[in-house]
mmCIF file of C-alpha atoms in Angstrom:
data_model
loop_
_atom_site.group_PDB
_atom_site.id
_atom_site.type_symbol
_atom_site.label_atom_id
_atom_site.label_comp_id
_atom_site.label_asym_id
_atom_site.label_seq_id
_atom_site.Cartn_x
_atom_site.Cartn_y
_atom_site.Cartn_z
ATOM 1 C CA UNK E 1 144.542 60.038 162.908
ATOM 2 C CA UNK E 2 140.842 59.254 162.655
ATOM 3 C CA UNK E 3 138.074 60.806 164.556
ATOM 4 C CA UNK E 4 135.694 58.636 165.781
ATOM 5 C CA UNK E 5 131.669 60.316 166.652
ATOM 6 C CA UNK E 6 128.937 58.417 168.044
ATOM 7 C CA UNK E 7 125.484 60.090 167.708
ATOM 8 C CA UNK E 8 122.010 58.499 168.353
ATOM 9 C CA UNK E 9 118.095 59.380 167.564
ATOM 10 C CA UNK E 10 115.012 57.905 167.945
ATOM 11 C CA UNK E 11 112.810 56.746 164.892
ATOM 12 C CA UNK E 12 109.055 56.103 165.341
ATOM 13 C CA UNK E 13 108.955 53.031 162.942
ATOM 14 C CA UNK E 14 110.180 49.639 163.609
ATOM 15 C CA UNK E 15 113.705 48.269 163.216
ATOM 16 C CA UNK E 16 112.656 46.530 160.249
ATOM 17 C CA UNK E 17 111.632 49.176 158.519
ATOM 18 C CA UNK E 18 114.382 51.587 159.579
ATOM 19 C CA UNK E 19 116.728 48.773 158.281
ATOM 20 C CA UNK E 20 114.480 48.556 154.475
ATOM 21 C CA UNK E 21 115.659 52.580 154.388
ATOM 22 C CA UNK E 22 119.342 52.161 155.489
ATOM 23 C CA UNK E 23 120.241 49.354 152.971
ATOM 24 C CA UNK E 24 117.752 50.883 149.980
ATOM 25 C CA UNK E 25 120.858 52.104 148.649
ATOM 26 C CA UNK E 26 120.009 53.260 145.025
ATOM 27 C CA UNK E 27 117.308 55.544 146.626
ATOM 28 C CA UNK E 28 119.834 57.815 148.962
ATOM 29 C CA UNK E 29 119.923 60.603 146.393
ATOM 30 C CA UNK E 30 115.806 61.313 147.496
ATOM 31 C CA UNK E 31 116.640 62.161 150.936
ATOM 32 C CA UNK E 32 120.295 62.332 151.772
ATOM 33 C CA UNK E 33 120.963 65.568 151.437
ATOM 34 C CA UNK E 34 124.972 65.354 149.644
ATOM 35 C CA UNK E 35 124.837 61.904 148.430
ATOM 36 C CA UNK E 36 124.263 62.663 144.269
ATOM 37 C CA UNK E 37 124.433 58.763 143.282
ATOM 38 C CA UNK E 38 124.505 55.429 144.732
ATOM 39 C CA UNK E 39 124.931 52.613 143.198
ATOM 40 C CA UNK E 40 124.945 49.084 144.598
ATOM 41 C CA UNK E 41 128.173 47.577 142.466
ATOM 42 C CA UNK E 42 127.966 43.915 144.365
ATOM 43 C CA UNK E 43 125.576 41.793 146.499
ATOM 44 C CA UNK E 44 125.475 39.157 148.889
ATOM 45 C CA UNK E 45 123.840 36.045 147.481
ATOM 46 C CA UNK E 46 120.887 37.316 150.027
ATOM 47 C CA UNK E 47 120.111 40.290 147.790
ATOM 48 C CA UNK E 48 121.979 42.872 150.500
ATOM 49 C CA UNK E 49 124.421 45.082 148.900
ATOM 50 C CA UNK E 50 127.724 44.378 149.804
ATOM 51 C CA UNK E 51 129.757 46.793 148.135
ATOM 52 C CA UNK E 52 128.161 50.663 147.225
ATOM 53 C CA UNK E 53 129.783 53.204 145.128
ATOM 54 C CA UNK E 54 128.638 56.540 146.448
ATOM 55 C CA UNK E 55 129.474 60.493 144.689
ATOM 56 C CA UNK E 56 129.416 62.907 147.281
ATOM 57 C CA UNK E 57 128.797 66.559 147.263
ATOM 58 C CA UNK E 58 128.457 68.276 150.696
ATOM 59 C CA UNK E 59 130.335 71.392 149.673
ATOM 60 C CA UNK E 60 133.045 71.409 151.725
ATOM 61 C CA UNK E 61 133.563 67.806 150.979
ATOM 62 C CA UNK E 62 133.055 65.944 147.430
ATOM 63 C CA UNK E 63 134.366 62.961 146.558
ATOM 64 C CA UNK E 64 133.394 59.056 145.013
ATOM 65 C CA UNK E 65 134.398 55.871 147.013
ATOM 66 C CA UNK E 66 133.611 52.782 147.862
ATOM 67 C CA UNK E 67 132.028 51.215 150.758
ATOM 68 C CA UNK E 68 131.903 47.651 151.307
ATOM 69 C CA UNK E 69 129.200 46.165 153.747
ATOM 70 C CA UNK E 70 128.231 43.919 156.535
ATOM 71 C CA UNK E 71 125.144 42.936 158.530
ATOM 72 C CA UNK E 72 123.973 41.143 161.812
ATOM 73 C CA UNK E 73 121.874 38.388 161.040
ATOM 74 C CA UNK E 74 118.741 40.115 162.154
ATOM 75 C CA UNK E 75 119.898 43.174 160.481
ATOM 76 C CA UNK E 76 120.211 44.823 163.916
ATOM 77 C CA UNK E 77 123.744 46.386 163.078
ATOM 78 C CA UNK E 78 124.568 47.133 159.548
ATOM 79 C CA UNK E 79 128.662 48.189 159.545
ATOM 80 C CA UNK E 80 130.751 49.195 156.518
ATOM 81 C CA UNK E 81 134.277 50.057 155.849
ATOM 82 C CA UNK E 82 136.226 52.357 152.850
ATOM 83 C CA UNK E 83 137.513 49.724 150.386
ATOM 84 C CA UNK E 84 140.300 51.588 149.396
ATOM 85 C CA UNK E 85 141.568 55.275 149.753
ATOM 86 C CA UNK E 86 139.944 57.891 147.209
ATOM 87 C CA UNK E 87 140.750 61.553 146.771
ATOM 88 C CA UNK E 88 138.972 62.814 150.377
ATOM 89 C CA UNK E 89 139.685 59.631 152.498
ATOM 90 C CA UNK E 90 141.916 57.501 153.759
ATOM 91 C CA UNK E 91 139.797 55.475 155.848
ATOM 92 C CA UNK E 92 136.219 55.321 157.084
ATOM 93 C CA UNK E 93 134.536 52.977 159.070
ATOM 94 C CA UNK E 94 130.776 52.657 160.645
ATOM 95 C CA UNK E 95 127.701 51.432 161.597
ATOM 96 C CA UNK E 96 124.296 51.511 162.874
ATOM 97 C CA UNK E 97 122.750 49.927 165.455
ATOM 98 C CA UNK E 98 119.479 49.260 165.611
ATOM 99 C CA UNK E 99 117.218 48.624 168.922
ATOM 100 C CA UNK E 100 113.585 48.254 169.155
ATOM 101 C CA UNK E 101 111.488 50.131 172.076
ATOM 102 C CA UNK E 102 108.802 48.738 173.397
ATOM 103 C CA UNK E 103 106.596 51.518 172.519
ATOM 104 C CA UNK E 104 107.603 51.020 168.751
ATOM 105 C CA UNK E 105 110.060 53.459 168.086
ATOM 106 C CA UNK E 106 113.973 52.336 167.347
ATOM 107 C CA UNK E 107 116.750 54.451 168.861
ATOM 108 C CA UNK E 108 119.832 54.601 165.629
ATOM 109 C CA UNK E 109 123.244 54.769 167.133
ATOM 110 C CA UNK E 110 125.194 55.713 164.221
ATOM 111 C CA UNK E 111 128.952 55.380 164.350
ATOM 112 C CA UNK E 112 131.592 56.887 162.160
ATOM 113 C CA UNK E 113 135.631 57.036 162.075
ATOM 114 C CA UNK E 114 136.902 58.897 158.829
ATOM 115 C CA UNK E 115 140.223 59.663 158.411
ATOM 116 C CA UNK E 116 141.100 62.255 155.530
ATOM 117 C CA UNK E 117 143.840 62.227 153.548
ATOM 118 C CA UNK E 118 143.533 66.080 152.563
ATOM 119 C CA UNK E 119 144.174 68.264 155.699
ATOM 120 C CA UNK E 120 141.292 69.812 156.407
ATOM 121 C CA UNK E 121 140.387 73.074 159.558
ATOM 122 C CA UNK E 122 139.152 71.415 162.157
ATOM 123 C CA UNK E 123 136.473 74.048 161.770
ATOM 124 C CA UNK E 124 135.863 72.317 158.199
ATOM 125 C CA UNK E 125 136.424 69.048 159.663
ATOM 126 C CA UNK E 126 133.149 69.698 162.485
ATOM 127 C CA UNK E 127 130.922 71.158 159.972
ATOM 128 C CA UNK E 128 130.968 67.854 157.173
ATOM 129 C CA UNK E 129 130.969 65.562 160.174
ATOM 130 C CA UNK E 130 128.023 67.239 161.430
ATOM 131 C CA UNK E 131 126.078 67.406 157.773
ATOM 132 C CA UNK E 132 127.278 63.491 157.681
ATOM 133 C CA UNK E 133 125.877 63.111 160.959
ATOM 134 C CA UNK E 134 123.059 64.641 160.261
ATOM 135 C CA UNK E 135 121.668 63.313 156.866
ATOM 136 C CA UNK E 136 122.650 60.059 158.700
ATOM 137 C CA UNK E 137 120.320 60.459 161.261
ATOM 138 C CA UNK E 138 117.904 63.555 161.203
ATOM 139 C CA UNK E 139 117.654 62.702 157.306
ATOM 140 C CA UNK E 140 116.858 59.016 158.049
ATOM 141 C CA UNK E 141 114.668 60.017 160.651
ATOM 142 C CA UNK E 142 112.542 61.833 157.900
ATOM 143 C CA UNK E 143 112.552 59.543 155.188
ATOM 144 C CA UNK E 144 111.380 56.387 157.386
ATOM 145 C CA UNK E 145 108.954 58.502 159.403
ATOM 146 C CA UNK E 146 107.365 60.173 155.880
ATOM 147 C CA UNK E 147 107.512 56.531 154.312
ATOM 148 C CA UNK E 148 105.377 54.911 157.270
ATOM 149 C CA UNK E 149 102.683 57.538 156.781
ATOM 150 C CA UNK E 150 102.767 56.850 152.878
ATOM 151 C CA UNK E 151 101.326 53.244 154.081
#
């Protein structure tokens, strides 16, 4: 059975440049938190990455997989599915969603369904969905905020 969580912040950058962070896969390891490698292992003819190997250490949780990916034209959802089962997972799927304010900012729903193939506490099970909803959102928050005021 997989749990689904929907969690959303706002960003003060534009979508655009939220997006540039979100699909800058190779740089995760600088501000994701448990992500130790990622490495983009196919691409669209576009230059997006379509499929990303990622290693995984968030303690409770580490594990290498495979995520293959998918984008809205205008790159205002980005979604991505497990390609196949690997030692923590069964399935995972998710996405962001990107919307522009008009005051600049860009509220990030992020969306996530994992289903684990280990049993896991639910007590274990809360605490690395809330680290992976938290580097996927507080930590993205951080990196595109710091990278705006790097320009």
């Amino acid at each position: 059975m997989a749990d689904s969580s929907t969690q959303s912040i706002i960003i003060g950058a534009s979508p655009d440049r939220v997006a540039t962070v979100i699909c800058d896969f190779p740089r995760y390891p600088e501000w994701a938190e448990a992500v130790r490698q990622a490495e983009v292992i196919e691409e669209y003819e576009d230059g997006y990455a379509s499929q990303v190997r990622f290693t995984l250490d968030a303690g409770v949780m580490a594990d290498e997989y495979v995520l293959a990916y998918e984008y809205a034209e205008d790159i205002s959802r980005i979604e991505w599915h497990l390609v196949a089962p690997s030692k923590m997972q069964r399935s995972q799927r998710g996405s962001y969603d990107l919307v522009g304010n008009p005051d600049g900012t860009t509220t990030v729903t992020y969306t996530l369904e994992v289903e684990l193939s280990v049993g896991m506490l639910g007590m274990f099970r809360r605490k690395a969905e809330k680290m992976i909803m938290d580097a996927a959102l507080k930590q993205l928050k951080r990196r595109v905020e710091a990278s705006g005021a790097a320009h």
